[in-house]
Coordinates of C-alpha atoms and ligand atoms in Angstrom, one line a residue:
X824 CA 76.7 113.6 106.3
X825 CA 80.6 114.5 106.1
X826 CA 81.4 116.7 103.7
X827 CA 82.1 115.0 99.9
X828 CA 85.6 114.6 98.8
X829 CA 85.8 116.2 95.1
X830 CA 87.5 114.1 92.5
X831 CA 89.0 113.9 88.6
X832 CA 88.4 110.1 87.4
X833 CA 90.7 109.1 84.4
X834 CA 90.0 106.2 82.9
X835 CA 90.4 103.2 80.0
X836 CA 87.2 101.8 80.0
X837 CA 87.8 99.0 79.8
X838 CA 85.7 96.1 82.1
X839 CA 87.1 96.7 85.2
X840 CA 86.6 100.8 84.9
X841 CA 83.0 100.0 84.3
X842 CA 82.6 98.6 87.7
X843 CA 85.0 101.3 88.9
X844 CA 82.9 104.0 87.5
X845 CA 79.5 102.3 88.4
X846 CA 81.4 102.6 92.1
X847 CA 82.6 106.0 92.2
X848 CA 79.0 107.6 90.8
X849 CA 77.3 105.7 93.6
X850 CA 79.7 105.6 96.7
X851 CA 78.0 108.9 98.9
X852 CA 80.8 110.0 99.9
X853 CA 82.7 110.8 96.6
X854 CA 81.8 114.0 94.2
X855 CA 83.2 113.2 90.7
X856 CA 84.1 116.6 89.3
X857 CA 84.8 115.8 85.7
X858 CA 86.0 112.0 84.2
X859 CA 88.7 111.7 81.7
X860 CA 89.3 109.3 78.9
X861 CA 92.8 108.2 78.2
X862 CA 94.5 105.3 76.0
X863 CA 94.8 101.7 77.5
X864 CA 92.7 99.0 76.7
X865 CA 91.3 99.9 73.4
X866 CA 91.1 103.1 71.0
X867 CA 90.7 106.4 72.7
X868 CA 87.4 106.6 71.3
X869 CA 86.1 103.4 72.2
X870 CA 87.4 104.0 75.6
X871 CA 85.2 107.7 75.4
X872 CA 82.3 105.8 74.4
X873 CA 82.2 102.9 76.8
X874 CA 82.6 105.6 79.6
X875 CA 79.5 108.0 78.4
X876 CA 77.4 104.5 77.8
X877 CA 78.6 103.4 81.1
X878 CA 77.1 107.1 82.7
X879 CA 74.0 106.8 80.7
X880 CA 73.0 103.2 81.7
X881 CA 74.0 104.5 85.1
X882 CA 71.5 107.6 84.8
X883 CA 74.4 109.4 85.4
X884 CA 73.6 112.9 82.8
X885 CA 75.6 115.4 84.8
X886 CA 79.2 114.3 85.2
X887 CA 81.4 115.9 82.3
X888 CA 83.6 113.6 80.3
X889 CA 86.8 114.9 78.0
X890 CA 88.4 112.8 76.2
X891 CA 92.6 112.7 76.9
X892 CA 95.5 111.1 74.8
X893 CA 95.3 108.6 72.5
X894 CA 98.8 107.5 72.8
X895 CA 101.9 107.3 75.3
X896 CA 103.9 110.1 75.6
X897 CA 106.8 109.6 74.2
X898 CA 106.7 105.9 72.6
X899 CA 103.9 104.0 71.7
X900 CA 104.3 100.7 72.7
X901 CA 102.1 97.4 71.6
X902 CA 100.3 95.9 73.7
X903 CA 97.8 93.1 74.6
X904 CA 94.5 94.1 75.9
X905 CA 92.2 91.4 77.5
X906 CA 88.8 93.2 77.4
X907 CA 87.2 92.1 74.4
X908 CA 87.2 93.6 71.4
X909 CA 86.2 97.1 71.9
X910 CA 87.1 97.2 75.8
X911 CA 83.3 96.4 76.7
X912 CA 83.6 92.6 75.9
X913 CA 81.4 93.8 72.5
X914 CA 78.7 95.4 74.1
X915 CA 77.4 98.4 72.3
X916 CA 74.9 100.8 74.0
X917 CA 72.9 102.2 71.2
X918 CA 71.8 105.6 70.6
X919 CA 73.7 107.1 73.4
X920 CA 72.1 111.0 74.1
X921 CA 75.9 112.0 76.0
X922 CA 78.4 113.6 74.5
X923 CA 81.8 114.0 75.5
X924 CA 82.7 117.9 76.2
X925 CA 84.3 119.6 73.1
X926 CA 87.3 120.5 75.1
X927 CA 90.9 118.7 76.0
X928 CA 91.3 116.0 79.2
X929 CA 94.4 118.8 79.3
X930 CA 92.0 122.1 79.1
X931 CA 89.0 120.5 81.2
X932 CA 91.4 119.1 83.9
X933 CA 92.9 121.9 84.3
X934 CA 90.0 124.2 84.6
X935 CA 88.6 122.1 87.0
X936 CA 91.6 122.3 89.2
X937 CA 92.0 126.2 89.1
X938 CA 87.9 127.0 89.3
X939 CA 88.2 124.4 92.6
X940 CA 87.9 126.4 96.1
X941 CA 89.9 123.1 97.2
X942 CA 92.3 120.8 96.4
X943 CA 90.7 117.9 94.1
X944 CA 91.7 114.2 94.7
X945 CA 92.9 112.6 91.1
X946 CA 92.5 109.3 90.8
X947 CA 94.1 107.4 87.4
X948 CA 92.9 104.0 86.7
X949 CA 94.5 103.9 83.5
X950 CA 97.9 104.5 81.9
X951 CA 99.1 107.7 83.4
X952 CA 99.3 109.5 80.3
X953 CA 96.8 112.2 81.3
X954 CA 98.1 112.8 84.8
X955 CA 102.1 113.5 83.1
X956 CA 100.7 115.8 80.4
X957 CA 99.1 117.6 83.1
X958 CA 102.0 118.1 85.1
X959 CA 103.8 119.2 82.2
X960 CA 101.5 121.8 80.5
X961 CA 100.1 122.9 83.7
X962 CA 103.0 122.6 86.8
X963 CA 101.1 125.1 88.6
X964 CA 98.0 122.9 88.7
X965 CA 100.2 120.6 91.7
X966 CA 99.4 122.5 94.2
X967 CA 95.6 122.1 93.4
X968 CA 95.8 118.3 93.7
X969 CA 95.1 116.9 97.1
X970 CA 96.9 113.7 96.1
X971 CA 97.0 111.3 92.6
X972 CA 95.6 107.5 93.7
X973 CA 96.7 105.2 90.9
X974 CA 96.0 101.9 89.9
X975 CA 99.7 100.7 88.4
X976 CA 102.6 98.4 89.5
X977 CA 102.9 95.8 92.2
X978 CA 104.1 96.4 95.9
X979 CA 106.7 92.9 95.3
X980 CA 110.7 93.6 95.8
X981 CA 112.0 93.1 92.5
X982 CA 114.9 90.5 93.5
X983 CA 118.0 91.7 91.7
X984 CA 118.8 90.1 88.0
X985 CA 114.9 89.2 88.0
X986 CA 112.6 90.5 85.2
X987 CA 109.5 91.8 87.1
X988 CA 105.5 91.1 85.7
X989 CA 104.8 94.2 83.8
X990 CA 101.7 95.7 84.9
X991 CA 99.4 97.0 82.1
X992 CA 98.5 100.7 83.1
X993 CA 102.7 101.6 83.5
X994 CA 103.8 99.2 80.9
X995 CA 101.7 101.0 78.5
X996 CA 103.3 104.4 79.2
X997 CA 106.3 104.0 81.6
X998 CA 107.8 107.8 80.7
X999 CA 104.6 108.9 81.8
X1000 CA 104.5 107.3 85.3
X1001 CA 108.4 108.5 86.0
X1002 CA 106.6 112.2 85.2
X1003 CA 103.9 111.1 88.1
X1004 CA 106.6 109.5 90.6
X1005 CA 108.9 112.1 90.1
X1006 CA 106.4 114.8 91.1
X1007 CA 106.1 116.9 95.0
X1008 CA 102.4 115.5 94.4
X1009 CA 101.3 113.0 97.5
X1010 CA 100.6 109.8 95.4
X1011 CA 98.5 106.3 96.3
X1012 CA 99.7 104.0 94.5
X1013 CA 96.9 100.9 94.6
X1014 CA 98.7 97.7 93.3
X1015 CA 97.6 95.2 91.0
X1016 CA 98.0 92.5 94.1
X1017 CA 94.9 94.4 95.5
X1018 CA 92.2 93.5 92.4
X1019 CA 94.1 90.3 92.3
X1020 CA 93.2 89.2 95.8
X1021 CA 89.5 91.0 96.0
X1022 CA 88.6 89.2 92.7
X1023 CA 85.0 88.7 91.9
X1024 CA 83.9 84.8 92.4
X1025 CA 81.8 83.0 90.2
X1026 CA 79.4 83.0 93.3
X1027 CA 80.0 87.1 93.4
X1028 CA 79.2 87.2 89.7
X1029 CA 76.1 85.4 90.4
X1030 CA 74.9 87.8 92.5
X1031 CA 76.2 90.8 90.7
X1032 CA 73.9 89.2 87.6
X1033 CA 70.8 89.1 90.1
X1034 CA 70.8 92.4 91.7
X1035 CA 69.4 94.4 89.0
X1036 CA 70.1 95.0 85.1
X1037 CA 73.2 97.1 85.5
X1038 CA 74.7 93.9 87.5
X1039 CA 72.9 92.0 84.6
X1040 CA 75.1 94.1 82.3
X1041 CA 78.3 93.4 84.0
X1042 CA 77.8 89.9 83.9
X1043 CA 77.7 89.8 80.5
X1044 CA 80.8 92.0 79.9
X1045 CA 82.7 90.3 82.9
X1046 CA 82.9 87.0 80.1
X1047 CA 85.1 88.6 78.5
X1048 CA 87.6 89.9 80.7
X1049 CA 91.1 87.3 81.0
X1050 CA 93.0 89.0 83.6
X1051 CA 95.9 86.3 83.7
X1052 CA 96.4 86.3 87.3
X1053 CA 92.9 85.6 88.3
X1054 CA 91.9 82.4 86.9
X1055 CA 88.4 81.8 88.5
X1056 CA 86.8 84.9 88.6
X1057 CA 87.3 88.7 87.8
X1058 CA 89.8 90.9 88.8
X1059 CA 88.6 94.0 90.6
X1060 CA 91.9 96.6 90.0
X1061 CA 90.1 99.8 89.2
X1062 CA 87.4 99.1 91.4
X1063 CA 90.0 99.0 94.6
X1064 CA 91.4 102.1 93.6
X1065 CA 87.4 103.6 94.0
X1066 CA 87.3 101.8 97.4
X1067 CA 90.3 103.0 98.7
X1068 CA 88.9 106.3 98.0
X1069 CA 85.4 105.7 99.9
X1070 CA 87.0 103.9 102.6
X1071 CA 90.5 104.0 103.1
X1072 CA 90.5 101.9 105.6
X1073 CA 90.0 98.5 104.2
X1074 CA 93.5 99.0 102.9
X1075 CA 96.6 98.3 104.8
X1076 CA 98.9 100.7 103.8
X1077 CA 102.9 101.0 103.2
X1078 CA 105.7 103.8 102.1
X1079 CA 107.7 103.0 99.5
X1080 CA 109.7 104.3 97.1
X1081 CA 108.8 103.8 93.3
X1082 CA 111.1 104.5 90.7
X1083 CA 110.6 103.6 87.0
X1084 CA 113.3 100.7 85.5
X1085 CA 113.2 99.5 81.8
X1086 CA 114.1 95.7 81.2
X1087 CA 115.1 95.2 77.6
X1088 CA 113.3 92.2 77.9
X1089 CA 109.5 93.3 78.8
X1090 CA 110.1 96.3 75.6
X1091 CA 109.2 98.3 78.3
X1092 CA 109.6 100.1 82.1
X1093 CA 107.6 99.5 85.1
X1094 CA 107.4 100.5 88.6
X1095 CA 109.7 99.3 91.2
X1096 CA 108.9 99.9 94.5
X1097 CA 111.6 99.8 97.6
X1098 CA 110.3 99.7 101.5
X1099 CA 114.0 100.9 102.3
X1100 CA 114.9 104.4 100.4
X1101 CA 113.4 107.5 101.4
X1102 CA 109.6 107.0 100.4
X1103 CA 107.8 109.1 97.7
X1104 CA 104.2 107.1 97.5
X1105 CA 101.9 105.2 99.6
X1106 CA 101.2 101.8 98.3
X1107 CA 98.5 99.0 99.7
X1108 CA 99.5 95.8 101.0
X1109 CA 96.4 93.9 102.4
X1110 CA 92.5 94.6 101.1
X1111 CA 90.0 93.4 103.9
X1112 CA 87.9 91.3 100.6
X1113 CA 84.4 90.9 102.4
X1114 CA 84.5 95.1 103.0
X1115 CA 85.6 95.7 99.5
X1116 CA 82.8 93.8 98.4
X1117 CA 80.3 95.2 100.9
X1118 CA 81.1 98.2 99.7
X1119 CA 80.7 96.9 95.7
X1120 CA 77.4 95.4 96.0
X1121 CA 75.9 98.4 98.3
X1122 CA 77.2 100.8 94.9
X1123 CA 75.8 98.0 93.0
X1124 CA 72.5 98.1 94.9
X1125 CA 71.7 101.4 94.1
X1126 CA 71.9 101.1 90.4
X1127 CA 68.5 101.8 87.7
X1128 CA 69.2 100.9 84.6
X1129 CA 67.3 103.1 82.1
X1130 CA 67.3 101.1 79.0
X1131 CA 66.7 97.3 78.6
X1132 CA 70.1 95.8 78.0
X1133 CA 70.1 93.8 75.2
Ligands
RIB2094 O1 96.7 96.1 85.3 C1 95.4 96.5 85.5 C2 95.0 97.8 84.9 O2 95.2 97.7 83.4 C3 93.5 98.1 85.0 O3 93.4 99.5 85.1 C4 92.9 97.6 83.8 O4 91.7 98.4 83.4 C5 94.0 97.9 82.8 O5 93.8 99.3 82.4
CA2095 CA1 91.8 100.7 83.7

């Protein structure tokens, strides 16, 4: 079997992170090195506790978790989250034995990079809050990143005088992502079109229900998901950004330059991306949807739930 490629997860967990999560623990070819919480779509702490009851149900004991920053970098913004009312549509998972690690995203990230006899693939599915406060404490720790993947933006030309859609992860913390885009780091970037395009049918929900009581799990927490765009099913973002990891090549790719511009009128910045200035980012065009979802229900497959979910 080829050789693992060693990663850093951060994450909002939030819905779509749980299936994003379920993925990366399960795809064979991905070794997650640590997983770190970070702001987004609820409280820093729900978001720490949805990820360590997402790695329990998933009998997952061994993958460190730190928990990361509970706020943008520089100005907190308000914002709308559409995952239920503590990011897991509600659920609770009671009497969880993990624990987060008593140590800083910052401090655990960065030990993880400098202990590594390789560079480490990062991979931010959440506001990129984490991922700039890295860069910033610790600028030597670039050249221990292979490349940052994140889920954030769109790949549409911005036509001038319009106001673009503001996607959630760089609306949340725009300062931040101009820290990410701005750095020599190789970047991914995996656009929201991707999760909006390999949505989840009813029909896949179906069978994500019916495959076993982790699917059974999702089910229920996939209610309570709205992702505007994606009005008959469930939007798979996070989860893209796992399967461009296992298998890059259900993505067609593009460079691009991203910048970050602030419209008065969103309260906010996001990330434009230009096909004509020098590129600074990959970004994915096309998702080939029946591999994506191959690859989801093959992860999905492999999942024992240890507790009864209630
Ligand atoms: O815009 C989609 C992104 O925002 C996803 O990462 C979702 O989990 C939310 O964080
Ligand atoms: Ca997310």
């Amino acid at each position: 079997m080829s050789k693992k490629l060693p990663v850093i997860l951060d994450v909002d967990t939030g819905i779509d992170d749980a299936v994003a999560v379920m993925m990366a623990v399960k795809c064979k070819n991905l070794d997650i090195k640590l997983i770190t919480t970070c702001h987004g779509n609820t409280t820093i702490e729900n978001i720490t506790k949805n990820t360590l009851s997402m790695l329990a149900l998933l009998g997952e004991y061994n993958i460190p978790v730190a928990q990361g920053m509970g706020h943008a970098l520089k100005k907190v913004r308000e914002h709308v989250s559409v995952h239920g009312s503590n990011g897991m549509g509600g659920y609770e998972y009671k009497n969880n034995p993990l624990k987060a690690l008593d140590k800083s995203a910052l401090e655990a990230t960065h030990e993880v990079l400098q202990k590594a006899d390789e560079p480490i693939t990062m991979v931010c599915i959440s506001p990129p809050t984490n991922v700039a406060n890295l860069l910033l404490h610790y600028p030597e720790d670039a050249k221990k990143i292979k490349e940052i993947v994140l889920m954030v933006g769109s790949n549409e030309i911005v036509p001038e005088g319009a106001i673009p859609y503001k996607e959630f992860n760089a609306s949340v913390d725009p300062e931040a992502l101009e820290i990410v885009v701005n750095s020599s780091v190789p970047k991914v970037i995996i656009s929201m079109e991707m999760g909006h395009t390999a949505y989840f049918t009813w029909k896949d929900v179906y069978k994500t229900e019916h495959k076993n009581d982790f699917g059974k799990l999702l089910e229920v927490i996939f209610r309570q998901y709205h992702d505007y765009h994606v009005k008959n099913g469930i939007a798979t973002h996070d989860g893209c950004a796992i399967a461009y990891l296992a298998k890059p090549k259900i993505f067609k790719m593009a460079d691009a330059n991203m910048t970050v511009e602030y419209f008065e009128q969103l309260g906010s910045g996001v990330g434009v991306i230009d096909y004509e200035k020098t590129p600074n980012c990959k970004i994915t065009k096309e998702v080939n949807v029946k591999k994506f979802k191959k690859l989801y229900f093959k992860c999905l497959k492999k999942c024992k739930t240890t507790q009864e979910i209630e």
